[in-house]
Every structure is written in C-alpha cells, then in structure tokens.
Short mmCIF file of C-alpha atoms in Angstrom, two decimals:
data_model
loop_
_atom_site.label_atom_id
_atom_site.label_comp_id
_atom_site.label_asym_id
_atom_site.label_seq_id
_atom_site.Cartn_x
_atom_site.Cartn_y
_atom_site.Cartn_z
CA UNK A 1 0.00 0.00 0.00
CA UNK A 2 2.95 2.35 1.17
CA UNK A 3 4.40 1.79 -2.23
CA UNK A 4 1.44 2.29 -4.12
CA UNK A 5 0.92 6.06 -2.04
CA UNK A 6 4.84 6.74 -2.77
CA UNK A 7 4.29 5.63 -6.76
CA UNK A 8 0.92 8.05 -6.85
CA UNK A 9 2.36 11.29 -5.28
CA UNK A 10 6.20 10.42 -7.51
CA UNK A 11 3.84 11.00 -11.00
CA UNK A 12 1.19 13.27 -9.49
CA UNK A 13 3.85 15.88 -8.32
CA UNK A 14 7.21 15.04 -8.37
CA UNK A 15 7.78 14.00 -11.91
CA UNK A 16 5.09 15.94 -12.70
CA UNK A 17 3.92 14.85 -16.48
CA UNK A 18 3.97 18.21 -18.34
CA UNK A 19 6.02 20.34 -16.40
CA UNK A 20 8.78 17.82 -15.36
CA UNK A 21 8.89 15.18 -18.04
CA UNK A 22 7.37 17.67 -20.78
CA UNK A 23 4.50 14.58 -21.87
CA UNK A 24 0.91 16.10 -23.04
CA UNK A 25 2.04 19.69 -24.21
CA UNK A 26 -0.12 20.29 -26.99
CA UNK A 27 -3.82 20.08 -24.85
CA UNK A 28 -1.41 22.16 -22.58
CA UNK A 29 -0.75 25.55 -24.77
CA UNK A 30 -3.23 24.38 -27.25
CA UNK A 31 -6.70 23.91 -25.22
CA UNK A 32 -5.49 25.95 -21.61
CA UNK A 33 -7.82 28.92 -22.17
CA UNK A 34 -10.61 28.05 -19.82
CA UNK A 35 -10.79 26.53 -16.96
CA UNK A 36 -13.79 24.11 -17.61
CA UNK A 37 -12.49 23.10 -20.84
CA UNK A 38 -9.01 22.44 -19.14
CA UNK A 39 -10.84 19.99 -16.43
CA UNK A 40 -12.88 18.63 -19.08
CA UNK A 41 -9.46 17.17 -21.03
CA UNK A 42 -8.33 16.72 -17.98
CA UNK A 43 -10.48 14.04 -16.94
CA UNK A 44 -11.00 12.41 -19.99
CA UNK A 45 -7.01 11.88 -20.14
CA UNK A 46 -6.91 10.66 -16.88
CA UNK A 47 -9.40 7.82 -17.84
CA UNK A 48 -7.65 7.25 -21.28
CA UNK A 49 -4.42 6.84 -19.64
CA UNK A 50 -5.40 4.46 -16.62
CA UNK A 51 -7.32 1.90 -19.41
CA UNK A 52 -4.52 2.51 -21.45
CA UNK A 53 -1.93 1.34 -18.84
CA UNK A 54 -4.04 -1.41 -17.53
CA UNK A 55 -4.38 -2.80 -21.01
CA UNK A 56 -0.86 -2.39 -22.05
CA UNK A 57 0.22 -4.36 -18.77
CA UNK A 58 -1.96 -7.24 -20.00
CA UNK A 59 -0.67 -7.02 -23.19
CA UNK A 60 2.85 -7.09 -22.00
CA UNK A 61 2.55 -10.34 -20.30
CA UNK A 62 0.18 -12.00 -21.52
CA UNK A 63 1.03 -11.20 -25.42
CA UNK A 64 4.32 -9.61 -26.17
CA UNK A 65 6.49 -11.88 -23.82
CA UNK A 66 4.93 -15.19 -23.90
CA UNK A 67 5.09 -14.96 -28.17
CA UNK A 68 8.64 -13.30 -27.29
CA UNK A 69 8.13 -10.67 -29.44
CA UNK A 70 8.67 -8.16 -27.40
CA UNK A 71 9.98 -5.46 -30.32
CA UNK A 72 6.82 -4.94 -31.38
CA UNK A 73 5.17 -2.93 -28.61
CA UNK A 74 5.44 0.80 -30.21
CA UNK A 75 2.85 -0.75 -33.28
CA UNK A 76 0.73 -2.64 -30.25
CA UNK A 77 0.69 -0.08 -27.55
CA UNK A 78 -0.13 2.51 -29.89
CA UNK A 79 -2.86 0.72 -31.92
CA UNK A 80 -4.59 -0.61 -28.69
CA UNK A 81 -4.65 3.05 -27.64
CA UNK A 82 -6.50 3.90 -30.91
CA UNK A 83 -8.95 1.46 -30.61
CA UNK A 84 -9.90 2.22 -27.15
CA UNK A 85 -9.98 5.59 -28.13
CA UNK A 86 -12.47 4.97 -30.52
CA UNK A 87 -14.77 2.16 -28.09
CA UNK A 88 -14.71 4.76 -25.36
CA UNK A 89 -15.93 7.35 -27.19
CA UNK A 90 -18.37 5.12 -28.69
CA UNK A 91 -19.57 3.52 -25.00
CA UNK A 92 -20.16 7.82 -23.70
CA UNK A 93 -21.97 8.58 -26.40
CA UNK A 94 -24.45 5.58 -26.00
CA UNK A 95 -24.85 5.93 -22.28
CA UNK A 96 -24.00 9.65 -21.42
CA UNK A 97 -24.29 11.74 -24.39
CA UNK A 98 -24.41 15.34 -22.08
CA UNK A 99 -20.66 13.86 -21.41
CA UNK A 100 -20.02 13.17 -24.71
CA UNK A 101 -21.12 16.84 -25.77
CA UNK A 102 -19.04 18.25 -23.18
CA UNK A 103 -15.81 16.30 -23.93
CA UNK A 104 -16.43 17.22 -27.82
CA UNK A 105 -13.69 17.33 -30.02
CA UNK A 106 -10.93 16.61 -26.90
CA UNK A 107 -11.69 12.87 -27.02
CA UNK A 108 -10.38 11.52 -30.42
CA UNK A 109 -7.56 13.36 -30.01
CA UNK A 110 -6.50 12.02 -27.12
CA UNK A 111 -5.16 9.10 -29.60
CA UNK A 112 -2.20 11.55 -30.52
CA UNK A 113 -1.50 13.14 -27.16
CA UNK A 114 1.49 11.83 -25.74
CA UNK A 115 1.27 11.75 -22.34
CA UNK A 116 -1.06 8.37 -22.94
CA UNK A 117 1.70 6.62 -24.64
CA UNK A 118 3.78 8.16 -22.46
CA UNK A 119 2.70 6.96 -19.42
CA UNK A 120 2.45 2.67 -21.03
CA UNK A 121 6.27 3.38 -21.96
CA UNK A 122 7.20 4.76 -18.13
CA UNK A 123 5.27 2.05 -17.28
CA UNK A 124 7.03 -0.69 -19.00
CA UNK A 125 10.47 1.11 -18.21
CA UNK A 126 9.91 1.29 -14.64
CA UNK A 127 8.65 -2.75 -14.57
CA UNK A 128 5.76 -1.81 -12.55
CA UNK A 129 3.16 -4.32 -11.27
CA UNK A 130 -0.51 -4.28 -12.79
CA UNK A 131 -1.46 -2.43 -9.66
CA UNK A 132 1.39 -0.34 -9.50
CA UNK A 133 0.74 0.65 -13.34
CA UNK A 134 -2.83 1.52 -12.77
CA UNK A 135 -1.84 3.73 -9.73
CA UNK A 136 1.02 5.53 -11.85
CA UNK A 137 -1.50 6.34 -14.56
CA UNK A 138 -4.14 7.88 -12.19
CA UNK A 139 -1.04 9.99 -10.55
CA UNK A 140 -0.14 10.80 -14.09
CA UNK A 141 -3.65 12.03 -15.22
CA UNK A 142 -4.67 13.82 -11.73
CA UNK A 143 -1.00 15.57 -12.08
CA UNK A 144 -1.96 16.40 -15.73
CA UNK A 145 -5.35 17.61 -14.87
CA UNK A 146 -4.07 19.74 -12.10
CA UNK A 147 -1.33 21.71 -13.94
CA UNK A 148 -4.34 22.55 -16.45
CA UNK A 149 -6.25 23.80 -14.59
CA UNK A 150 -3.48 25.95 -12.92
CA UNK A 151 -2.36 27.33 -15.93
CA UNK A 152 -5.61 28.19 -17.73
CA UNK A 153 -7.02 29.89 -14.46
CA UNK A 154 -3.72 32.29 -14.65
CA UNK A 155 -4.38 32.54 -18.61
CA UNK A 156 -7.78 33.71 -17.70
CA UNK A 157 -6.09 36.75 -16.07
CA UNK A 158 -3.82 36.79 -18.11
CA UNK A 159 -6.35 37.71 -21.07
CA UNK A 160 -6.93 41.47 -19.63
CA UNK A 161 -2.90 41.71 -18.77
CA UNK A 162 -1.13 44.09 -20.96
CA UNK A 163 0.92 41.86 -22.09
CA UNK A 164 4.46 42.95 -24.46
CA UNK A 165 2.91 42.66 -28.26
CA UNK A 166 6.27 40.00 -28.62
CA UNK A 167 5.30 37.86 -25.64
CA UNK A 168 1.59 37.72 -26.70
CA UNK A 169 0.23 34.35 -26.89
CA UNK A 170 2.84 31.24 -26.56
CA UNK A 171 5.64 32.85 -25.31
CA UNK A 172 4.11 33.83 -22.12
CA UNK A 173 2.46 30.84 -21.80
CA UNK A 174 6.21 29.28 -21.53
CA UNK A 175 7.40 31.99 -19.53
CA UNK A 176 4.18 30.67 -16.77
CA UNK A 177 5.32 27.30 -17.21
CA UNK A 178 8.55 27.89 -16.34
CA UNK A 179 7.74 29.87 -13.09
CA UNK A 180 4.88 26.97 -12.39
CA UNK A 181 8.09 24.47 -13.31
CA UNK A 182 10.36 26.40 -10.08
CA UNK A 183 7.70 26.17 -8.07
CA UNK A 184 6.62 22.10 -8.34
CA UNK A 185 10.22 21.25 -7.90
CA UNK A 186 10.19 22.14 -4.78
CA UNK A 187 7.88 18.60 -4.23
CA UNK A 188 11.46 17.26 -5.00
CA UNK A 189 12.48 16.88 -1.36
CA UNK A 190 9.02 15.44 -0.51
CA UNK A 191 9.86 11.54 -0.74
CA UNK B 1 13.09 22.30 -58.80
CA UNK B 2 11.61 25.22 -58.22
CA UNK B 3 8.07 23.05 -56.60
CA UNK B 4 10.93 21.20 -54.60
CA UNK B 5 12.75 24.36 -53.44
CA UNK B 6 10.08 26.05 -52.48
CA UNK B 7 8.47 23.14 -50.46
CA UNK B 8 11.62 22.63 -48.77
CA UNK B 9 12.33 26.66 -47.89
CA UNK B 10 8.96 27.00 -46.12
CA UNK B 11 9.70 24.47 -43.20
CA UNK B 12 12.68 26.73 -42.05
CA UNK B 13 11.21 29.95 -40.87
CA UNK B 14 7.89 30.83 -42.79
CA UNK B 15 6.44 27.47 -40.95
CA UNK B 16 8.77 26.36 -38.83
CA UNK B 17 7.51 23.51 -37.33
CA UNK B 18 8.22 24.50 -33.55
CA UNK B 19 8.66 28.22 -33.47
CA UNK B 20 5.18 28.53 -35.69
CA UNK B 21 2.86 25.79 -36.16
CA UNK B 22 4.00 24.70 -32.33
CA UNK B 23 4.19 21.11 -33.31
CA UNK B 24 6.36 18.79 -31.38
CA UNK B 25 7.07 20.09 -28.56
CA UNK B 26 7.50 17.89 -26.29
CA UNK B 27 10.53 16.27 -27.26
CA UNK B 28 12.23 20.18 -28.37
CA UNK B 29 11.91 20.84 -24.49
CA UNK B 30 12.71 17.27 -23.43
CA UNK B 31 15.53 16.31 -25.47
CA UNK B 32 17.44 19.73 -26.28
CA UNK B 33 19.73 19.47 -22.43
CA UNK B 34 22.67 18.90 -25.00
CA UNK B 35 23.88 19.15 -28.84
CA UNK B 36 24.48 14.91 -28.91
CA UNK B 37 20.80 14.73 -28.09
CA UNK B 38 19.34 17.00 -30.01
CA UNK B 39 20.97 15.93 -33.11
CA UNK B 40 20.38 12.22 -31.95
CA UNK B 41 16.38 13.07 -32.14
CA UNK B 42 17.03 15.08 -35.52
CA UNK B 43 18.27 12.15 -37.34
CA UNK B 44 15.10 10.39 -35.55
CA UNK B 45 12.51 12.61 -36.81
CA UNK B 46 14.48 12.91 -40.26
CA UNK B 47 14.62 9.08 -40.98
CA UNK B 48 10.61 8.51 -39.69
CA UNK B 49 9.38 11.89 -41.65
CA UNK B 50 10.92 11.39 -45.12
CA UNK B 51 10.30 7.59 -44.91
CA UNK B 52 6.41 8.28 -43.83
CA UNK B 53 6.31 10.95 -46.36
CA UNK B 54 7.33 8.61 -49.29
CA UNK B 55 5.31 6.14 -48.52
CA UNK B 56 2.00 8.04 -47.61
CA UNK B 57 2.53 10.25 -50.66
CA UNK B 58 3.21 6.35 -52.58
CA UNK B 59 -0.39 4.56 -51.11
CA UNK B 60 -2.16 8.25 -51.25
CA UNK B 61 -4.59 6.92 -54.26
CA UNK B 62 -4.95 3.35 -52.92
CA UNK B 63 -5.57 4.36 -49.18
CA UNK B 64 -9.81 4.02 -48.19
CA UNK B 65 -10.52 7.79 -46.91
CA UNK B 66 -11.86 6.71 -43.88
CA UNK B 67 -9.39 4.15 -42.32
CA UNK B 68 -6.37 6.42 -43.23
CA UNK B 69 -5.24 7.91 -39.74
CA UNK B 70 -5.24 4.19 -38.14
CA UNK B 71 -2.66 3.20 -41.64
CA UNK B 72 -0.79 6.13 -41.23
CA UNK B 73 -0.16 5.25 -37.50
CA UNK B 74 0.94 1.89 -38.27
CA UNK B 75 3.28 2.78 -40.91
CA UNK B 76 4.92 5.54 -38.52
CA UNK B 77 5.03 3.16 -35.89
CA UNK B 78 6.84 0.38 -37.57
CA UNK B 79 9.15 3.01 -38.77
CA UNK B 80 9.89 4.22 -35.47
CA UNK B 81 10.59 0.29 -34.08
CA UNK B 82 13.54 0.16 -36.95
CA UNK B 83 15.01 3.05 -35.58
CA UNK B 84 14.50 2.12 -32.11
CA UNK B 85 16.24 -1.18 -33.05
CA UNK B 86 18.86 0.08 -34.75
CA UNK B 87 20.06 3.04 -32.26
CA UNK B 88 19.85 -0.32 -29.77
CA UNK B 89 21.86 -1.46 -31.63
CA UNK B 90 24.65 0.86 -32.62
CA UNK B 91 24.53 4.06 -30.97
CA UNK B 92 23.44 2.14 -26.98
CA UNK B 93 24.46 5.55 -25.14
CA UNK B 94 22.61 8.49 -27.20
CA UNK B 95 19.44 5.09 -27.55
CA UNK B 96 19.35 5.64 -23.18
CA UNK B 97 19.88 9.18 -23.26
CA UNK B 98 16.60 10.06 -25.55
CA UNK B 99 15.15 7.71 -23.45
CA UNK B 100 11.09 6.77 -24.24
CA UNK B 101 11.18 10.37 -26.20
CA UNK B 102 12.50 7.70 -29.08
CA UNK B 103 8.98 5.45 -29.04
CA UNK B 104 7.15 8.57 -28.51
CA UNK B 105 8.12 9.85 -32.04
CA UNK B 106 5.57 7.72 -33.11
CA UNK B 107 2.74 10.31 -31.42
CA UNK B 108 5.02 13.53 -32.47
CA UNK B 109 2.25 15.86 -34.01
CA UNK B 110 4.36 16.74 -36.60
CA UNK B 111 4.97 13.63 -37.79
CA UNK B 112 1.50 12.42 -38.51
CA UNK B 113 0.32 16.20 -39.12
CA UNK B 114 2.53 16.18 -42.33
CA UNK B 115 1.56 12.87 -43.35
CA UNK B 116 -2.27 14.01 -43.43
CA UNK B 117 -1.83 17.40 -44.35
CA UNK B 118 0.92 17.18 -47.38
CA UNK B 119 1.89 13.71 -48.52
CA UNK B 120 -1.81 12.11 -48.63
CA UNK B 121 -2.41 14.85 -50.96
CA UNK B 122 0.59 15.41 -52.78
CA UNK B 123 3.34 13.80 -55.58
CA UNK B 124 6.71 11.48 -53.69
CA UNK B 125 8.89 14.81 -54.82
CA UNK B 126 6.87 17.12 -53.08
CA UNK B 127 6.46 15.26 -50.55
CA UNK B 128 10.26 14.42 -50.34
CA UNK B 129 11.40 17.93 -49.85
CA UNK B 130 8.29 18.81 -47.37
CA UNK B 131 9.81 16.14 -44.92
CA UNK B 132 13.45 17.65 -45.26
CA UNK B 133 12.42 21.22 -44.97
CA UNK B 134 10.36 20.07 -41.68
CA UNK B 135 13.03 18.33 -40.11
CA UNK B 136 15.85 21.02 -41.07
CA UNK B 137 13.07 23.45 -39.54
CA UNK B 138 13.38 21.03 -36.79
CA UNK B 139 16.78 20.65 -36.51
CA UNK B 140 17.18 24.52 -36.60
CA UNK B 141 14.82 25.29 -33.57
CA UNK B 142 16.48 22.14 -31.33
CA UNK B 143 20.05 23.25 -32.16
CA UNK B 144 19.15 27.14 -31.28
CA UNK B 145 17.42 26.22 -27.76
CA UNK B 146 20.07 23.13 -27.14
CA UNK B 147 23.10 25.72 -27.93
CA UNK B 148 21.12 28.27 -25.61
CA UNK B 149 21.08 25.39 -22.68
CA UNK B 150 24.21 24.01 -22.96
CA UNK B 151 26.28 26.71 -22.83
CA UNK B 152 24.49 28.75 -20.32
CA UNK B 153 23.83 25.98 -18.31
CA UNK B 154 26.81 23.64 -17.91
CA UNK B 155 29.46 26.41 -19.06
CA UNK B 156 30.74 25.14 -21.95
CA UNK B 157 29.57 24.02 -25.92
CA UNK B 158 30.89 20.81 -27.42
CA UNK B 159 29.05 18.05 -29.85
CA UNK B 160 29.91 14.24 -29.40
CA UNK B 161 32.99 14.47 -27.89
CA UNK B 162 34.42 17.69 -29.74
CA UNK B 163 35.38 20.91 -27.53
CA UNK B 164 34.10 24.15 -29.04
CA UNK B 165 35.00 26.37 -25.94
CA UNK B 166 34.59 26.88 -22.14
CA UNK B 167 32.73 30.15 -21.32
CA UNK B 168 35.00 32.23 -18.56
CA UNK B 169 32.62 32.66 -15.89
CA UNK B 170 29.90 29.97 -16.23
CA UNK B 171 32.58 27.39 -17.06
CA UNK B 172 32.49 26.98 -12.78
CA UNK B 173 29.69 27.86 -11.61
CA UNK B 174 27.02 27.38 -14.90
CA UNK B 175 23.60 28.80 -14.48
CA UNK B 176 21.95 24.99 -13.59
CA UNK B 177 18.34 26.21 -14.22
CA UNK B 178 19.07 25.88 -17.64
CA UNK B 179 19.70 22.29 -17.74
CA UNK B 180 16.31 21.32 -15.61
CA UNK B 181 12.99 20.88 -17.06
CA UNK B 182 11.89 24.83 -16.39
CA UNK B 183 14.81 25.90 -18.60
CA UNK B 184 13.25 25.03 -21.15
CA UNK B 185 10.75 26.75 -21.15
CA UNK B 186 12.42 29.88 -20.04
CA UNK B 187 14.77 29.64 -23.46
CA UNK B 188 11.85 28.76 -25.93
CA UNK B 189 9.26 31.12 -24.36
CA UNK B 190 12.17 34.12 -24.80
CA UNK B 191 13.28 32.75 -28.01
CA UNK B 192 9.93 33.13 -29.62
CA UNK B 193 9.52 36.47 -28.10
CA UNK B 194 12.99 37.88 -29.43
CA UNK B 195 12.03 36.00 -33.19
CA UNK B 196 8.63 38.16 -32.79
CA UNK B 197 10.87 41.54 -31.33
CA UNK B 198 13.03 41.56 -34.56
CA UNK B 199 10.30 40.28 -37.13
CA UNK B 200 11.75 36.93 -37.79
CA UNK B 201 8.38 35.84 -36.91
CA UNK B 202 4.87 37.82 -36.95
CA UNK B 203 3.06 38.46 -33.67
CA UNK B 204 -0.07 37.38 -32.49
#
C-alpha cells in the first residue's frame, strides 16, 4: 500500500507529467484557455491513460512476452490506444451523451497526445506491477489535470494583462510554465 | 526544382515547425539538455518523416478515406521500431539518453500532421522535400534552444565528444536552471519572443 501512495504522489507531483517530463504539451498551450475546458481534457485523459496502462500491462505479459516478441510494442501499444480511443468514445456517447457533448472534439484526439503513450512506456520502463501501473496512470492524469487547470485559471487573467505585443500568446504561456516548473520542484524533497 | 525548393524553404522559418505551427514540442523541451541529443532526435525525426512521407505520398490513391489515420499510425510506428532497433543497436548511449522520447516519435504531431496534411495529398517529390524542410526546420529550432542550454547551463559548448570552448565565468559555476525541465521553457518562451521583437516571426 505504502508503495502504491509513494508511486501516486512520484507521478502526481514530483515528476510531474507536463512540467517535469514535458508529456501532453499540446492540450497544454493548445486547449489551456478556460478553466472548464481544461478539467474537461483533464479528466478524460486521466481515464484514457489508466485503461490505457491497464491494457498495455496485459498485453505485455500475456502477449508480447509469452510470443517473445517483445519489439513490437510501439505498433501494439499505440494501436490498442486507438482502438480504445475509438470504443470509449463510442460507449459515452451511447450511455452519457451530455458527457459526450461536453468532452467534444478533446476525445479523439486524445489518440495523438502523448502523455497516454507516455505513461504505457514509463510504465514498462519502470517494470511496474498491474497495480502499480494503474496507480502511476491515475497519478499521471490527476497531475496532468491539475497543472491545467493551474495554468488556464492564470491565462484567464492573463487575457486582460497588458501583455508585451512580442510575448503575446505562446511565449508567455512558456514563460508561466517555467515559473509553475520552479515552483513544483520544490515537491522534490518530498519523498 | 523550383516546386521542390520552395516546399523545402517553407519548413525553415515561414512554418517552422516548432517556433510557428508549435508542433512537437515535447521532445524540443525534453531532449534539447545537449547538442548529442538534439541531433540524436534530428536524425530520428528525419529518418521517420521522409520515410512516412514517401510512402504516404506512394499509397495516397490506394488508401480508403476513412481508415487512413489508423494506416498512417501503423506505418509511422513500424518506422519508429527500426530506428528504435537500430540506435539499440549501434549508438546504446545516445538510444538511453533520448530515453522513451524515441517510441514517442511515433505520437510527435508533426509527424503524422505532415503525413495528413501534405503527402496524402501530394506527388513522392513534393512530398520528399516537405519532410526535409520540416526536419531542417526542426533541426534549426532544437540546435538554437540546445546551444542556448548548454552553454548557459553547464558552461561550456561541445558536440559528441568535440570541444568548441569553455565560457569564462559559467565554465564553474554554470547557471543549472538551464539544464532542468523549467529551462526550457524559459529559453523557448524568450526565443519566440525575441524572433517576434526583430520580425523573424509575426506576432499574435
């Protein structure tokens, strides 16, 4: 259990997934204007990335190493996201379809965002057990969600700033990050 | 040569793929720490581009409209396991440096956003130089903000082994933000701003 607390706060915080290991920028300076929109992708990565991790696990060892053809798991981990992509989007709009509205176009292009086949490759680097995998993802995504919804509340503000014509737009956005980036690694004494 | 010249010229500044269109970011921040590892992911991205490039641009009139993103992925990613293999293989140091930022080429925007934006619409030759002008675009921004970092922040430039110079000052005490993940950002966010200041680049 200890482990599992130590794994969840090490991705949530500490190795935080956009700031620290730079995974998931685009949703990051792309979609970061609003803050509902932010906690919408949010939580619609953090689901994509803990079935994505639980199913790459399986994958691993139950596919990959038994037919010892282990080489191949860019193609499957990255097809397998795509399709579950595609079935969750399909199973929301069935059963929820206010959800479905509100997660619009964020959803399918989740597919391309890399912080989900980031976090299967961390994953498989780090040798983490199926628990320990599903725990790193949910870290991952609740680290994710939090840093967006941090930096669209300041880009709010940031909208009536009088900003330098030159630093307009994505420039400040990186300066933000980088302050946001000195102030999480301070979590690096935590554990 | 002059379709092929100017496809290739507009990937260096006009739309340069990280500066502009803000494609691929995430390995620019992740892997420019150094020179080695920024031309280590250059040579990535160059081999996966023009080989996706060709071949989308080959299949364009033979590929069904409507399962085309899940072929382009596959191609890309099979690409992206022979160059996985092969740095394995022959360069083991600069393969553990880049780290999973080498499997995760396979999700790099600008990748796949050329393959579905150009070469599914467009002739092998045009195609061709569209990959090369994107990755020299490429190459350009991660050698700028890499140079930026290295020097600044370990106090002294040199590329695979080869010693440009040591900087006075810095050489012993080196400006270590620079090096950690919010350098990064600090040197592309001011970057962009200066390429904006002098009217490299147009403002927002």
């Amino acid at each position: 259990m200890n482990e599992l607390i130590v794994i969840f706060i090490g991705m949530a915080l500490i190795n935080n997934f956009i700031i620290v290991r730079f995974l998931g920028l685009c949703p990051f300076f792309g979609v970061s204007k609003h803050i509902g929109s932010a906690l919408s992708m949010g939580v619609a990565v953090t689901i994509v990335m803990t079935i994505s991790a639980l199913a790459a696990w399986l994958i691993e060892a139950y596919i990959l190493i038994p037919f010892d053809i282990e080489y191949m798991y860019i193609v499957m981990f990255i097809l397998v996201i795509a399709t579950l992509v595609q079935i969750i989007e399909l199973f929301i709009k069935k059963t929820n379809a206010q959800l479905y509205f509100a997660f619009g176009i964020y959803l399918p292009l989740i597919t391309t965002n890399c912080a989900v086949l980031g976090i299967t490759l961390i994953n498989r680097v780090e040798g983490f057990s199926l628990s320990g995998s599903v725990v790193a993802a949910l870290g991952a995504g609740a680290g994710f969600t939090l840093i967006l919804a941090m930096m669209s509340g300041i880009r709010e503000k940031l909208e009536t700033a009088n900003t330098p014509k030159s630093m307009r737009g994505l420039p400040v956005a990186f300066l933000i990050a980088t302050l946001l980036g000195l102030a999480f690694s301070g979590f690096g004494g935590m554990l | 040569m002059g379709y092929f010249g100017k496809e290739f010229a507009k990937g260096l500044i006009v739309s340069n793929p990280v500066f502009v269109l803000a494609l691929g970011l995430c390995p620019t921040l992740a892997v420019t720490t150094t020179l080695d590892n920024a031309l280590g992911m250059t040579f990535v991205v160059l081999i996966v581009l023009l080989g996706a490039n060709i071949i989308v641009a080959a299949i364009r009139n033979f590929v069904p409209t409507i399962t085309r993103i899940p072929i382009f992925i596959v191609i890309i990613a099979s690409l992206v396991t022979i160059v996985d293999l092969q740095f394995q293989a022959y360069v083991p140091d600069l393969h553990a440096s880049l780290g999973i930022f080498l499997p995760l080429v396979v999700v790099n925007c600008i990748i796949l956003a050329r393959a579905e934006a150009f070469a599914s619409k467009n002739p092998i030759l045009h195609s061709t130089a569209d990959a090369l002008g994107m990755t020299v675009g490429f190459m350009i921004a991660l050698l700028i903000i890499s140079a930026v970092r290295q020097t600044l922040g370990t106090g002294s430039l040199s590329v695979f082994g080869f010693h440009f110079f040591t900087l006075p000052v810095l050489g012993e005490q080196p400006i270590a933000l620079l090096i950690l993940p919010p350098g990064a950002f600090l040197v592309i966010g001011l970057v962009m701003a200066i390429f904006r200041r002098t009217g490299v680049m147009k403002s927002e």
